[in-house]
Coordinates of C-alpha atoms in Angstrom, one line a residue:
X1 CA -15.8 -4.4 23.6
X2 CA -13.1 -2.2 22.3
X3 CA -14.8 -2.3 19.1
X4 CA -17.4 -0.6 20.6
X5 CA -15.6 1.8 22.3
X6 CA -13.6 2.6 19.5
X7 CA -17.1 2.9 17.5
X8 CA -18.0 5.4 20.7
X9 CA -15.0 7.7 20.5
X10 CA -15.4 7.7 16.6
X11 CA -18.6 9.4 16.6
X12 CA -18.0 11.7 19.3
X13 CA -15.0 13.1 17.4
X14 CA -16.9 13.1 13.9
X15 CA -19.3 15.0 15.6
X16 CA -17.1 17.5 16.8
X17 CA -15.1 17.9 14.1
X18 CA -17.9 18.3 11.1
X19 CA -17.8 22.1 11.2
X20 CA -13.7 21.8 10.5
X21 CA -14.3 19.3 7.6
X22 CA -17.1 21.1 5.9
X23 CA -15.1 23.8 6.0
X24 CA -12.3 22.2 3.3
X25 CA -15.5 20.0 1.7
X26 CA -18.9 21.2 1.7
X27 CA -21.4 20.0 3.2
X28 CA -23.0 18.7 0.2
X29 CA -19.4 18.1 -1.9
X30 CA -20.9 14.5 -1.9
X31 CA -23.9 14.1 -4.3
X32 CA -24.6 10.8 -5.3
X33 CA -28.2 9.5 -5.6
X34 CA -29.4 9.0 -1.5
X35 CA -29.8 5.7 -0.8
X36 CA -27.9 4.6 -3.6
X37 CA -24.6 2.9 -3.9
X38 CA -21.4 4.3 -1.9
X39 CA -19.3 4.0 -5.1
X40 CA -15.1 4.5 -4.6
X41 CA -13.1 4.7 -7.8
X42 CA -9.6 2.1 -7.6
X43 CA -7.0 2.8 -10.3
X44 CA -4.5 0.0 -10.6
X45 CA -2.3 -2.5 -12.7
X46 CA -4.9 -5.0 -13.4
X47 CA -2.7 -5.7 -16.6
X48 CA 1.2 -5.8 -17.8
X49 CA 3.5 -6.4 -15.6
X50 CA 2.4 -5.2 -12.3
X51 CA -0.7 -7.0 -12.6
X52 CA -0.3 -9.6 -10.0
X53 CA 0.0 -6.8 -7.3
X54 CA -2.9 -4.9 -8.3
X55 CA -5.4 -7.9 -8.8
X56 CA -4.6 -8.9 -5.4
X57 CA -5.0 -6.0 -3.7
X58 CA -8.5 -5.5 -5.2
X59 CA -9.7 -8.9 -4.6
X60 CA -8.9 -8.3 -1.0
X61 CA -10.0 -5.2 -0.7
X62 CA -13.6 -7.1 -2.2
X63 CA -13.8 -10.0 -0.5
X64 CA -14.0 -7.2 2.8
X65 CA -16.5 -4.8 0.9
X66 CA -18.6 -8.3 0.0
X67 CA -18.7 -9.3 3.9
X68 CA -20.0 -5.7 4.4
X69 CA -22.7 -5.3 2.1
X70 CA -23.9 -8.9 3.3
X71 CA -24.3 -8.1 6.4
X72 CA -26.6 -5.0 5.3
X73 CA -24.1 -2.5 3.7
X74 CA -23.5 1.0 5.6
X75 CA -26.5 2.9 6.2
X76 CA -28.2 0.2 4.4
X77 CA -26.7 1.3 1.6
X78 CA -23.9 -1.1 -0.7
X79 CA -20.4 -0.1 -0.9
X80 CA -19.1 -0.5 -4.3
X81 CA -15.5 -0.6 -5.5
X82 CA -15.3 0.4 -9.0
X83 CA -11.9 -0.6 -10.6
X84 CA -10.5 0.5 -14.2
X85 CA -7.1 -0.9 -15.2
X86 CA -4.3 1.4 -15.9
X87 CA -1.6 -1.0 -16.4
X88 CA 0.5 1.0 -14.1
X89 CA 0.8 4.2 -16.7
X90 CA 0.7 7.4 -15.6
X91 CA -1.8 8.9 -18.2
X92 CA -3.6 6.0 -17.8
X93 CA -4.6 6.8 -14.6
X94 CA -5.2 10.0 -14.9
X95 CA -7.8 9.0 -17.6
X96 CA -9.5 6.8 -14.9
X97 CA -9.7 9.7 -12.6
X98 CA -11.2 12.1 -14.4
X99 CA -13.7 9.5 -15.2
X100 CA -14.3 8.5 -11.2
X101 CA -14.4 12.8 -10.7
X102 CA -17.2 13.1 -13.4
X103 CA -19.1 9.8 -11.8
X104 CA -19.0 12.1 -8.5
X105 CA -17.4 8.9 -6.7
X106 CA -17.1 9.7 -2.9
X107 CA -13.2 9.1 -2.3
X108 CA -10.5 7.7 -4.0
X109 CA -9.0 4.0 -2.7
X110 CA -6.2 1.9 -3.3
X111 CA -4.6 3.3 -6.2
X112 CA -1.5 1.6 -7.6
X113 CA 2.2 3.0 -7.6
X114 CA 3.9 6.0 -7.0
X115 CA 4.1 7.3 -10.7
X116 CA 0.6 6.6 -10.9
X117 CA -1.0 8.3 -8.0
X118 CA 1.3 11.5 -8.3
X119 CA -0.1 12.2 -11.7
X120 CA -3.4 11.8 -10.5
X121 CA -3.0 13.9 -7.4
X122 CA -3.3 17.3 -9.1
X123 CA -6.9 16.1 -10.3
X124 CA -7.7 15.0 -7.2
X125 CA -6.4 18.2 -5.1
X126 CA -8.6 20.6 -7.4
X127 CA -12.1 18.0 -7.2
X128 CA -11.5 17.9 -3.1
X129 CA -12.0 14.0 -3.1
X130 CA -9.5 12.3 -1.0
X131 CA -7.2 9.7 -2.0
X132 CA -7.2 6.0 0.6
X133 CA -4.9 3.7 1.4
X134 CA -3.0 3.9 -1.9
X135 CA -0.3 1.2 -2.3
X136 CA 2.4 3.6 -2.4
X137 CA 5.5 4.1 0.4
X138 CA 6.1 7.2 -1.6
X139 CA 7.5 10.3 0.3
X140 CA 5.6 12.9 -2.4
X141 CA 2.0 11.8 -0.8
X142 CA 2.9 12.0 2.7
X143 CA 3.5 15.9 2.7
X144 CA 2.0 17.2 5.2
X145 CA 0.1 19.7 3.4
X146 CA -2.1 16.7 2.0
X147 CA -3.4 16.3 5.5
X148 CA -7.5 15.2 4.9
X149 CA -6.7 15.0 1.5
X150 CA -4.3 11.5 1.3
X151 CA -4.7 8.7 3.9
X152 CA -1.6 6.4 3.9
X153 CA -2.4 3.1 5.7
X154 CA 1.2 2.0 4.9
X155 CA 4.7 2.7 5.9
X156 CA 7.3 4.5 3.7
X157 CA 9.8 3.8 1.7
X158 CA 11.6 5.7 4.3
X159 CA 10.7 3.5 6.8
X160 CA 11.1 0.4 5.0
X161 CA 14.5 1.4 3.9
X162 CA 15.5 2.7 7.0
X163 CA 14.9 -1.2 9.1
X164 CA 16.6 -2.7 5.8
X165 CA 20.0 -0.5 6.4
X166 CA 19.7 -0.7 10.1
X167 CA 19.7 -4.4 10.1
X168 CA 22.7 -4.8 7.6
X169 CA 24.7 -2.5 9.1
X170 CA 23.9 -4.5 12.6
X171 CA 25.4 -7.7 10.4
X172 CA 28.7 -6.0 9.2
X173 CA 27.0 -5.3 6.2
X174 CA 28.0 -1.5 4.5
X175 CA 28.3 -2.0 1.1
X176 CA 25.2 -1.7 -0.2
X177 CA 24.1 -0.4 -4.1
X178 CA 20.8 0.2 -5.0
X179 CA 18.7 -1.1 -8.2
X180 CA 15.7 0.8 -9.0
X181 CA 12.9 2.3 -11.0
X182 CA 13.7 4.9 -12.9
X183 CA 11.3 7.4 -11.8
X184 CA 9.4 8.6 -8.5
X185 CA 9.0 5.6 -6.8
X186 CA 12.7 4.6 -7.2
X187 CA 13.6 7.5 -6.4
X188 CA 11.8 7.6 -2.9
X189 CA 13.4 4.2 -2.3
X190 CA 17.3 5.3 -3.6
X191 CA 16.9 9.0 -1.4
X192 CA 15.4 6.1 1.4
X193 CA 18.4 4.3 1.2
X194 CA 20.6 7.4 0.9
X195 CA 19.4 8.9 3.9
X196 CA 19.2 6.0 5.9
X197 CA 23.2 4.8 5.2
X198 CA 23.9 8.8 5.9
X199 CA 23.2 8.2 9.3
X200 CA 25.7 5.4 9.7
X201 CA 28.1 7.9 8.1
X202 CA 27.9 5.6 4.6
X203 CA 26.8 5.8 1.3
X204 CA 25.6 4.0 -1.5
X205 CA 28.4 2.0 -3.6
X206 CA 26.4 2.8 -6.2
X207 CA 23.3 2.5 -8.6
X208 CA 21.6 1.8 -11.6
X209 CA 17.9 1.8 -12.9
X210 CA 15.5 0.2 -15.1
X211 CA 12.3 1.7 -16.9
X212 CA 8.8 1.6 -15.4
X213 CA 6.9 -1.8 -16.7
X214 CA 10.5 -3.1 -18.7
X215 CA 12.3 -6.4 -17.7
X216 CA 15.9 -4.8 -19.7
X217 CA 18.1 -4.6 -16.7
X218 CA 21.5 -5.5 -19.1
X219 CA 23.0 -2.0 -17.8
X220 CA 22.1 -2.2 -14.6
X221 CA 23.9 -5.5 -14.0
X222 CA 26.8 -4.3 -15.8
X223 CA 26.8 -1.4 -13.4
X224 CA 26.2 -3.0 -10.3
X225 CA 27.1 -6.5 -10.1
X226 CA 31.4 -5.7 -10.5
X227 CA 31.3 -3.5 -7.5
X228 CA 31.2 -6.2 -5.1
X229 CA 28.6 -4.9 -3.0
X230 CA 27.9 -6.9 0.0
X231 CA 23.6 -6.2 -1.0
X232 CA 21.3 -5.0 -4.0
X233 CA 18.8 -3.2 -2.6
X234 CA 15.8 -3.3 -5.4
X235 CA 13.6 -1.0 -5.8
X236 CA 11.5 -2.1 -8.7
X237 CA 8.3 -4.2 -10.2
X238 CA 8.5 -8.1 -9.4
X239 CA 9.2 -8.8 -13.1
X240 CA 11.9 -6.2 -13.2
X241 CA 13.5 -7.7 -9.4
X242 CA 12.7 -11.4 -10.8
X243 CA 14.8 -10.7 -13.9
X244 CA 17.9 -8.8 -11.8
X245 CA 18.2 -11.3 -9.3
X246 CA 18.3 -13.7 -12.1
X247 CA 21.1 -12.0 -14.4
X248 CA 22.8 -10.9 -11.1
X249 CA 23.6 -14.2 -10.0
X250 CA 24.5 -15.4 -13.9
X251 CA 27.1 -13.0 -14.1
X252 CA 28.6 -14.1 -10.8
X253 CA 27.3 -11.8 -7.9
X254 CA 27.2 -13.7 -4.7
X255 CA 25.6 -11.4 -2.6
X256 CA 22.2 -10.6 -1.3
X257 CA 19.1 -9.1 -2.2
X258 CA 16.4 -6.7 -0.5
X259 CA 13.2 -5.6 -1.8
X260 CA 10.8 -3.0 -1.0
X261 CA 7.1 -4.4 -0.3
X262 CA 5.7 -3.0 -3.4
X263 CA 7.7 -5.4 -5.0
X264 CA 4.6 -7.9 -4.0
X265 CA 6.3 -10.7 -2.0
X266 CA 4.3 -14.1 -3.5
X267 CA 4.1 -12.1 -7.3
X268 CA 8.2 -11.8 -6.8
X269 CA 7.9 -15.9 -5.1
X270 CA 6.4 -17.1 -7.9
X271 CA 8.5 -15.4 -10.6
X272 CA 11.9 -16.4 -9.0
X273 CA 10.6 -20.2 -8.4
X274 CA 13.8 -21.7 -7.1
X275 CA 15.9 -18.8 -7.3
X276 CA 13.9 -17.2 -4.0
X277 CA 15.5 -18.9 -2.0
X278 CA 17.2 -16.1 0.2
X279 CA 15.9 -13.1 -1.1
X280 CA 14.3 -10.5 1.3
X281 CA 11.4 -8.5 1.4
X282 CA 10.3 -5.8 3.7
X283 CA 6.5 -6.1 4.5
X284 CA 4.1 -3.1 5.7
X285 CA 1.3 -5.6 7.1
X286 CA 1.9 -8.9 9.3
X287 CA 2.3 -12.5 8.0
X288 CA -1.1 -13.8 6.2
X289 CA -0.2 -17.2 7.6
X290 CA 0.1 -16.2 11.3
X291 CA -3.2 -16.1 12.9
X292 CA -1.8 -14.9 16.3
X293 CA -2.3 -11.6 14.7
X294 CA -6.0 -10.4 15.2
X295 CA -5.9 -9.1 11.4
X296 CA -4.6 -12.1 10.1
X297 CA -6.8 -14.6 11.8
X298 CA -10.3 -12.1 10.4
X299 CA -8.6 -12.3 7.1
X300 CA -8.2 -16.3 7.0
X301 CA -11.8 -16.4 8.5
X302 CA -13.1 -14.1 5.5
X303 CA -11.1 -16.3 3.2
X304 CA -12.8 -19.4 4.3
X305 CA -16.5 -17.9 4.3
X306 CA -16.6 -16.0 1.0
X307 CA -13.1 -16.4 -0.8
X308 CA -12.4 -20.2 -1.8
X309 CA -10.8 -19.1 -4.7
X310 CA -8.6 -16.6 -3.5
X311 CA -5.0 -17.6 -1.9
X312 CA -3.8 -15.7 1.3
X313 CA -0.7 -13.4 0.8
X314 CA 0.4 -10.0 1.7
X315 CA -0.9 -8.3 -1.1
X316 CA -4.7 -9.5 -0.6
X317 CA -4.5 -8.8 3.3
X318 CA -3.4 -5.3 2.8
X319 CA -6.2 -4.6 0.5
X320 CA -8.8 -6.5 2.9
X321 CA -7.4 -4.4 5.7
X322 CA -7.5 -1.0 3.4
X323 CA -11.1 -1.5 2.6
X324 CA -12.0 -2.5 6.4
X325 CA -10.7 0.5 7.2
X326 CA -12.5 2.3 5.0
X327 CA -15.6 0.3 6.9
X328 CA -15.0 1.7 10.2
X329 CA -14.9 5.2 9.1
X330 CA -18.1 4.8 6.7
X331 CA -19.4 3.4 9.8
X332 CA -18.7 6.0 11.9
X333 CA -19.8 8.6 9.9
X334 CA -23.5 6.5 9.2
X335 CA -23.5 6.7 12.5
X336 CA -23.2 10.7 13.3
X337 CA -25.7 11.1 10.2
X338 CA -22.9 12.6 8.0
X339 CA -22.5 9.8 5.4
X340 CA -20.7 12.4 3.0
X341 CA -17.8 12.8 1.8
X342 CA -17.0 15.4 5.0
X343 CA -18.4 12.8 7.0
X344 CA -15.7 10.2 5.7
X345 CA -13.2 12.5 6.2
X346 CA -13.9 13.4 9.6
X347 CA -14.3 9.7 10.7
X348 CA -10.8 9.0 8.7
X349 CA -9.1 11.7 11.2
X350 CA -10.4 10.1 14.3
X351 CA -9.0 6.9 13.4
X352 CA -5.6 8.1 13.2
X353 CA -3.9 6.5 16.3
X354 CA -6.3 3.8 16.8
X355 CA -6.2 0.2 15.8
X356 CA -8.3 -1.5 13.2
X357 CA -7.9 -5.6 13.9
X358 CA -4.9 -5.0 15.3
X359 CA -3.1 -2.9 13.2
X360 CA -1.9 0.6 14.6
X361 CA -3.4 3.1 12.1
X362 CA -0.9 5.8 11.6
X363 CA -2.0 7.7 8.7
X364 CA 0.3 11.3 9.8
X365 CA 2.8 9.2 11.9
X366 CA 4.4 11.2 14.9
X367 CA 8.6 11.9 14.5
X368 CA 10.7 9.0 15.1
X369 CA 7.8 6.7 15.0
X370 CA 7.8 4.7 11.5
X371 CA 4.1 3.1 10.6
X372 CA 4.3 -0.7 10.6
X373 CA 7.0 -2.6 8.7
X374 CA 9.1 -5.9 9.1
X375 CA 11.2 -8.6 7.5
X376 CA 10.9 -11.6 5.8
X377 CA 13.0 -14.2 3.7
X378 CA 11.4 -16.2 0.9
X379 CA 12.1 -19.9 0.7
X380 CA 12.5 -21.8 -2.8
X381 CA 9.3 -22.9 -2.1
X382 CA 7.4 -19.6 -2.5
X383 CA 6.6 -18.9 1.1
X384 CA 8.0 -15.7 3.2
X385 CA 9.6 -16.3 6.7
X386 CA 9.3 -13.4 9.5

């Protein structure tokens, strides 16, 4: 029932709100064939060492898509996800998007990495397609002049960093450095962290970087590990975090670690082995492995019909949930007879402040009221406690 109503309140706002969204994309700004294929373009690390995270982020974002389309599609039309590998490169992307653009795909979805989806965001500005659910806490696409343009389904770095600092600071915990990558994602996670230990009247101890897709963190653990500091927040790829925590604890730190979700909890799990054992992780979606959460419990269902081969973890949910999301609104706007690009737009803004399986869809987040994040601990034998 409150599917349906959901569905209801959907249509009635799509409906009202066409003439605003044809204004910013044409009526006709979608083109593809009619009755043809609702194609999105992904770009994401399918190789190098980000890879882990953006394979399973697309498989779950196709074991949804391949529920959908057998069960009749939208419109009775397929959905397909097209995904080209850009190893987590800028240029690389932006090579992919030009290519999605020129295929006239309808929207964007679940694009990989701060670097990676700001390069691409100038492209994607100028074409009018809109960006979804990219796996990104960064703070450049949630400017609020991207309104219709990018749809974040997950929390901030800000957010993330801001729980992390609250809790240690609850512990006795305020001297806190920061390892991270050395460009705009790091950077949203370090200014996270800044801001966030400003408001306890605190700073950073102090920090140190490594490069985008490079395991050398030598400097940065003769940076950080002689301050003392009580935690290493990381900021970085799971190879890159793997291989800090690693040389960290060589050279004799005895403190602990915290990780941003894009770090990709069972990718960082496996690489540590052992040596997880402690190390925490903040997550923008609920526990895989607790089906008292609506989400989780569809998930582990869609798992068991249609994905034998795939393994549960954050990374896979959060891409099932991006692309069921993307369902509803494709839905919705089938259903108002405006399955266009305006059409998934319009249905995309009346989502905002719903639920989809649970999960409170927050795309513009209201002041004081940070999107969905939480802890959890990783044991030495791979798995993440809440």
């Amino acid at each position: 029932m409150q599917e349906q109503r959901m569905g209801w309140n959907r249509r009635q706002f799509v409906t009202a709100t066409a003439g605003v969204a044809a204004g910013v994309w044409g009526v006709n700004a979608y083109a593809q064939e009619a009755g043809g294929p609702i194609v999105l373009g992904q770009s994401c690390a399918l190789t190098g060492p980000s890879a882990q995270l953006g394979t399973q982020f697309s498989q779950g974002a196709q074991l949804y898509f391949k529920q959908l389309n057998a069960q009749g599609g939208v419109g009775r039309r397929q959905v397909e996800l097209r995904t080209l590998d850009d190893g987590y490169e800028p240029e690389r992307c932006v090579a992919n998007t030009q290519k999605f653009l020129a295929d006239d795909v309808m929207a964007l979805f679940g694009y990989l990495g701060t670097p990676t989806s700001m390069a691409a965001l100038p492209l994607l500005q100028k074409a009018k397609v809109p960006l979804i659910a990219p796996l990104t806490g960064g703070a450049g696409l949630r400017d609020p002049k991207l309104a219709q343009m990018v749809f974040n389904l997950r929390a901030s770095y800000a957010d993330e960093t801001a729980l992390m600092v609250k809790q240690l600071v609850s512990l006795g915990l305020k001297k806190i450095a920061v390892f991270h990558q050395n460009d705009a994602y790091g950077q949203s996670g370090l200014d996270g962290v800044t801001k966030a230990l400003q408001s306890h009247g605190l700073k950073p101890v102090g920090a140190a970087t490594v490069e985008r897709n490079s395991e050398d963190v030598s400097k940065a653990i003769k940076t950080l590990v002689p301050l003392g500091a009580d935690v290493i927040v990381q900021v970085g790829t799971y190879a890159a975090s793997a291989a800090f925590v690693r040389a960290a604890r060589q050279a004799g730190y005895g403190g602990q670690f915290y990780n941003v979700s894009f770090v990709g909890t069972s990718a960082l799990a496996q690489a540590l082995g052992k040596e997880a054992e402690g190390v925490v992780v903040t997550q923008v979606v609920p526990s895989p492995f607790k089906t008292s959460h609506p989400l989780a419990r569809e998930f582990q269902a869609a798992l068991q019909k249609n994905g034998a081969s795939l393994q549960p973890n954050y990374s896979s949910m959060e891409g099932y949930l991006a692309a069921r999301v993307v369902g509803e609104a494709l839905k919705s706007a089938a259903a108002a007879g405006r399955l266009q690009r305006d059409g998934l737009v319009a249905a995309l803004e009346a989502l905002n402040g719903q639920q989809v399986a649970g999960f409170p869809i927050a795309f513009r987040p209201q002041a004081g009221k940070p999107g969905f994040v939480e802890l959890s601990m990783l044991t030495s034998d791979g798995k993440a406690r809440v």
